[in-house]
C-alpha cells in the first residue's frame, strides 16, 4: 500500500531565486521500525524559517500556480547567496516537528497504529510523514494533535537551557527575548525548579505577561535605566549564564557587561583582569540577522560567547537524560509546556503572500499552526 499527499519544498537556484512549492509525494510501506503518520498539526517555529525563507527578500514575492497548487518565488540578494551555497539547487522539505495519527507501522511499531503521536525530524509540512519510531512520542490519553505538535523544539530547548546551566555550574539564568512561547515555558520551569531567572523583553505588554506567570525579574530593554536595572537583577540572582535568541546587535554584550559589573561590586580588591566570575553567553537564534557587536573592553577575561542549538545538545546528552526530558514534556504537556496558537491555517495557505509576510514578522504572541486537512 502507498500513501499519496503533498510536501512543501523550498529551493534556491544559482541565480538567487527561492521557490516555495507543494510537491506530490508517495510513501511506501514502512520498515520494521518505521511509521506512516497522517500529519494533523505542525507549528511554524522560528527554527523553520531558515529553510522556509532562508535569506530571501520578502518584498520581491511573486505568486503563481501550477498543476500541484500555488507557488511563490522570492529573490535572494546576491550578497547573501554565499551563506546558502550548500543548498543551491536542492529541493528541501520543511518543518521540524508535528503531531498526527499513526495509519501504518512496521512490525516493531505495530502497537502504535491508531494512536496519536508527537514527532520530530524534519519534513513535517506535509500530509503524511514516514518516520522512525525513535522520533515519536505517544501523546497522553485525550491530548489533541494541536497540543502535541510543539512538544519537542520549544520544550526541549527550555529544558536544555536549564540542564546546560546546571551542568556548567551556574545558579541563575538571563534570557532574551523572554516573552516568546519558549520564554514562557522557561519561566514556568524555573519557577517549578527553584532557579532564578532574569527575563529581558521589549515592551510593557510583554513584561506584564511574564509577571502574570510569576516572574520576579522582568526588564524592558528599551527603558532608559535598563543597564542599571539589569546589573542589579544579575547581582540579586547571581546569574552568570545567558541565552539570547536575538543574536545581532549589542544586547549580548550588554548582558555580559552587567554580569561583570555585578561581580566587580562584590570584589574586595582590584584586579586589572576583572572579576574571577566566569560568564557564559549562548546565542541560540537570529531574530536580528545583523552582526553581533561585542564591546569587550570592560568584560574582564572570564567569559565566553558560544552558539547553542537543541539537536547538538541532544546528540551529546546521555540517553537516560533525553528519556527523562521527553517524559517530563509528556507529563506536563498541557501545563508547563502548553502552547497557544493565534491562527490555524492549511498547508497551501502558507504560500499566500500576505500569510507568509505575517509569518515572517515573528511577532510576540503570534504563533501559526498548520493543519494540512484545511487545504
XYZ file of C-alpha atoms in Angstrom:
375
model
C 0.000 0.000 0.000
C 1.099 3.578 -0.599
C 0.085 6.942 0.852
C -0.057 9.902 -1.514
C -0.022 13.513 -0.410
C 1.722 16.863 -0.625
C 5.006 18.065 0.817
C 6.153 21.685 0.996
C 9.577 22.318 -0.525
C 11.977 25.259 -0.617
C 14.547 25.554 -3.423
C 17.161 28.222 -4.121
C 18.751 28.285 -7.561
C 22.150 29.674 -8.522
C 20.508 32.827 -9.874
C 19.283 33.788 -6.428
C 15.654 32.760 -6.784
C 13.915 30.968 -3.911
C 10.819 28.950 -4.849
C 8.281 27.621 -2.357
C 6.005 24.900 -3.702
C 3.801 21.960 -2.828
C 5.128 18.792 -4.426
C 3.324 15.437 -4.747
C 4.928 12.597 -2.775
C 4.073 8.936 -2.397
C 5.167 6.946 0.653
C 5.619 3.180 0.516
C 5.195 0.601 3.247
C 7.071 1.449 6.464
C 10.131 -0.513 7.511
C 10.188 -2.659 10.646
C 10.946 0.326 12.902
C 9.033 2.958 10.951
C 5.598 4.564 10.998
C 3.373 6.342 8.500
C 1.758 9.285 10.276
C -1.066 11.408 8.882
C 0.030 14.904 9.855
C -2.745 16.710 11.729
C -0.822 19.671 13.146
C 2.617 21.212 12.678
C 3.749 24.581 14.064
C 5.652 27.293 12.259
C 8.637 27.847 14.519
C 11.414 30.425 14.167
C 13.735 27.435 13.681
C 11.813 26.549 10.493
C 12.386 29.922 8.865
C 15.934 29.188 7.720
C 14.684 26.505 5.329
C 11.362 28.124 4.547
C 12.727 31.506 3.525
C 16.482 31.495 4.047
C 17.871 34.953 3.238
C 15.129 35.787 0.715
C 13.762 39.315 0.337
C 10.024 39.266 1.079
C 9.445 42.486 -0.823
C 10.118 40.534 -4.019
C 7.341 37.899 -3.710
C 5.824 36.684 -6.989
C 2.820 34.345 -6.743
C 1.847 31.778 -9.376
C 0.174 28.375 -9.609
C 0.869 25.077 -11.333
C -0.892 21.702 -11.508
C 0.162 20.899 -7.940
C -1.032 24.155 -6.384
C 0.310 27.611 -5.503
C 3.969 28.591 -5.836
C 5.882 31.582 -4.568
C 9.137 32.946 -5.937
C 11.328 35.349 -3.972
C 14.642 36.963 -4.745
C 17.761 36.341 -2.676
C 20.109 39.358 -2.641
C 23.414 38.485 -4.360
C 25.443 39.354 -1.274
C 23.515 36.725 0.712
C 23.863 33.827 -1.717
C 27.203 32.742 -0.275
C 25.508 31.973 3.046
C 23.324 29.310 1.371
C 25.806 27.944 -1.170
C 25.452 24.447 0.273
C 21.744 24.219 -0.585
C 21.684 25.702 -4.076
C 19.629 23.568 -6.450
C 18.292 21.291 -3.704
C 14.552 20.861 -3.115
C 14.361 20.799 0.681
C 11.392 19.733 2.854
C 10.395 21.994 5.757
C 9.063 21.668 9.296
C 10.903 20.402 12.376
C 8.053 18.926 14.403
C 4.400 17.970 14.356
C 1.753 15.537 15.514
C -0.734 13.205 13.925
C -2.362 9.807 13.710
C -0.361 6.661 13.007
C -2.002 4.998 9.990
C 0.558 2.246 9.373
C 3.598 0.787 11.092
C 6.296 -1.839 10.708
C 6.282 -4.975 12.814
C 8.279 -3.446 15.665
C 5.972 -0.436 15.904
C 2.628 -2.116 15.260
C 1.290 -1.209 18.716
C 1.251 2.467 17.698
C -1.232 2.080 14.830
C -4.324 4.156 15.581
C -2.534 6.245 18.207
C -1.776 9.935 18.066
C 1.915 10.811 18.370
C 4.183 13.837 18.531
C 7.182 13.655 16.219
C 10.333 15.485 15.128
C 12.884 15.086 12.384
C 12.024 17.458 9.541
C 9.647 17.370 6.542
C 6.550 17.948 8.686
C 4.864 20.430 6.340
C 3.163 17.555 4.570
C 0.033 15.420 4.503
C 1.887 12.233 5.544
C 5.235 11.596 7.182
C 7.244 8.381 7.125
C 9.318 8.406 10.294
C 11.409 6.230 12.600
C 9.649 5.141 15.768
C 12.598 6.549 17.746
C 11.491 10.031 16.658
C 7.949 9.864 18.024
C 6.333 10.005 21.449
C 2.761 8.788 22.012
C 0.576 11.624 23.247
C -1.110 11.342 26.634
C -4.653 10.000 26.548
C -7.040 12.704 25.384
C -4.345 15.086 24.126
C -5.061 16.688 20.766
C -2.692 16.933 17.825
C -2.521 20.705 18.354
C -1.378 20.148 21.953
C 1.281 17.676 20.860
C 2.512 19.461 17.744
C 5.040 21.614 19.613
C 6.235 19.114 22.212
C 9.836 18.970 21.023
C 11.602 22.146 19.873
C 10.496 24.740 22.444
C 10.005 22.410 25.451
C 13.297 20.557 24.969
C 15.137 23.810 24.266
C 13.855 25.349 27.505
C 14.734 22.201 29.448
C 18.084 22.130 27.660
C 18.869 25.644 28.878
C 18.235 24.613 32.473
C 20.240 21.407 32.096
C 23.134 23.303 30.492
C 23.149 25.848 33.315
C 23.194 23.127 35.946
C 25.943 21.126 34.286
C 28.151 24.190 33.873
C 27.718 25.247 37.492
C 25.517 28.336 37.032
C 22.783 29.028 39.569
C 20.681 31.609 37.693
C 19.855 32.435 34.061
C 19.306 35.502 31.875
C 17.021 35.024 28.855
C 16.150 37.251 25.902
C 13.665 37.754 24.359
C 11.684 36.280 27.198
C 8.029 36.707 26.220
C 8.067 34.117 23.430
C 6.333 30.746 23.802
C 9.726 29.279 24.674
C 10.380 32.073 27.170
C 7.093 31.446 28.924
C 7.928 27.735 29.210
C 11.355 28.588 30.618
C 9.736 30.844 33.221
C 7.390 28.054 34.319
C 10.257 25.548 34.526
C 12.448 27.907 36.556
C 9.595 28.623 38.981
C 8.940 24.919 39.459
C 12.634 24.040 39.813
C 13.606 26.996 42.018
C 16.016 28.591 39.517
C 16.240 32.404 39.482
C 15.539 33.811 36.012
C 16.128 37.307 34.649
C 13.763 37.997 31.749
C 14.511 40.648 29.103
C 11.611 41.937 26.981
C 10.945 44.841 24.618
C 7.557 46.169 25.782
C 5.486 46.648 28.898
C 2.839 44.328 27.474
C 5.424 41.551 27.348
C 6.590 42.398 30.854
C 3.042 42.138 32.186
C 2.579 38.762 30.506
C 5.616 37.331 32.306
C 4.780 38.907 35.659
C 1.370 37.259 35.437
C 3.231 33.942 35.137
C 5.019 34.696 38.405
C 8.260 36.191 37.084
C 10.227 38.181 39.675
C 12.756 39.803 37.359
C 11.446 41.322 34.112
C 13.374 44.119 32.397
C 12.411 46.202 29.375
C 15.489 46.701 27.198
C 14.013 49.960 25.881
C 13.931 51.641 29.305
C 16.493 54.380 29.936
C 17.726 52.685 33.111
C 17.867 49.191 31.580
C 21.625 48.730 32.040
C 21.472 49.655 35.741
C 18.431 47.509 36.437
C 19.957 44.561 34.578
C 23.113 44.812 36.681
C 21.001 44.950 39.854
C 18.976 41.885 38.810
C 22.118 39.923 37.968
C 23.637 40.852 41.329
C 20.490 39.788 43.187
C 20.174 36.451 41.394
C 23.818 35.582 40.801
C 23.075 34.926 37.116
C 26.204 34.056 35.148
C 24.761 32.347 32.059
C 22.554 33.856 29.368
C 20.628 32.548 26.371
C 19.896 35.067 23.627
C 17.737 34.492 20.534
C 18.239 37.959 19.068
C 21.831 37.405 18.011
C 22.567 40.657 16.204
C 23.346 43.966 17.876
C 24.851 44.643 21.294
C 22.336 43.145 23.734
C 24.512 40.082 24.334
C 27.438 42.348 25.098
C 25.269 44.370 27.487
C 24.293 41.180 29.332
C 27.920 40.079 29.770
C 28.819 43.591 30.933
C 26.022 43.542 33.519
C 27.348 40.208 34.820
C 30.854 41.634 35.086
C 29.667 44.810 36.815
C 27.681 42.761 39.317
C 30.704 40.574 40.004
C 33.012 43.584 40.429
C 30.629 45.037 43.007
C 31.362 42.012 45.186
C 35.138 42.238 44.835
C 37.150 43.453 47.847
C 40.397 44.070 45.935
C 41.111 45.469 42.493
C 42.181 43.125 39.709
C 43.253 44.618 36.395
C 41.952 41.453 34.630
C 38.466 41.895 36.014
C 36.420 39.550 38.192
C 37.060 35.836 38.566
C 33.382 35.019 37.864
C 33.026 33.069 34.606
C 30.278 34.478 32.403
C 28.711 32.477 29.565
C 26.607 33.889 26.728
C 24.893 31.465 24.352
C 23.283 32.710 21.130
C 20.539 30.337 20.006
C 18.655 32.374 17.400
C 18.884 35.113 14.793
C 15.903 37.388 15.248
C 18.358 40.135 14.297
C 20.439 38.972 11.324
C 22.919 41.813 11.722
C 26.433 41.431 13.165
C 26.831 40.555 16.814
C 28.534 43.548 18.427
C 30.761 42.716 21.387
C 32.388 45.524 23.370
C 34.915 43.536 25.387
C 36.892 46.407 26.905
C 35.081 46.168 30.265
C 34.252 42.439 30.329
C 37.415 41.212 32.051
C 38.820 37.867 30.887
C 36.449 35.318 32.403
C 33.787 34.989 29.731
C 32.769 33.012 26.673
C 30.455 33.520 23.708
C 29.122 30.382 22.006
C 26.230 29.104 19.926
C 23.583 26.782 21.402
C 21.325 24.538 19.332
C 18.935 21.844 20.501
C 19.952 18.956 18.268
C 23.702 19.087 19.056
C 22.746 19.272 22.738
C 20.576 16.151 22.417
C 23.257 14.268 20.458
C 25.773 14.858 23.237
C 23.359 14.038 26.076
C 23.235 10.554 27.529
C 20.128 8.519 26.546
C 18.816 8.455 30.124
C 18.731 12.261 30.233
C 16.968 12.539 26.878
C 14.393 9.981 28.019
C 13.834 11.898 31.253
C 13.334 15.187 29.399
C 10.908 13.577 26.933
C 8.920 12.112 29.800
C 8.686 15.453 31.587
C 7.341 17.083 28.437
C 4.726 14.347 28.042
C 3.721 14.600 31.720
C 3.376 18.410 31.626
C 2.185 18.807 28.040
C -0.942 20.815 28.877
C 0.555 22.795 31.784
C 4.236 23.776 31.766
C 4.566 23.193 28.024
C 1.169 24.374 26.848
C 1.140 26.339 23.594
C -1.303 28.952 22.380
C -1.825 29.366 18.639
C -3.313 32.545 17.316
C -4.055 31.203 13.847
C -4.528 27.769 12.265
C -4.031 27.584 8.508
C -3.995 24.987 5.752
C -0.803 23.812 4.107
C -1.464 25.760 0.907
C -2.212 28.958 2.852
C 1.471 29.239 3.794
C 2.020 30.078 0.125
C -0.273 33.095 0.201
C 1.876 36.268 0.156
C 0.009 38.049 2.957
C 0.139 34.954 5.178
C 3.844 34.446 4.533
C 4.583 38.059 5.425
C 2.645 37.667 8.689
C 4.604 34.504 9.495
C 7.924 36.208 8.778
C 7.171 39.046 11.216
C 7.620 36.595 14.125
C 5.536 38.894 16.303
C 5.415 38.169 20.027
C 2.227 36.323 20.934
C 1.509 35.380 17.330
C 2.028 31.690 16.554
C 0.813 29.829 13.472
C -0.263 26.188 13.327
C -0.634 24.247 10.081
C -3.467 21.745 9.744
C -2.979 20.080 6.328
C -6.612 18.936 6.261
C -7.667 22.585 5.828
C -6.248 22.632 2.313
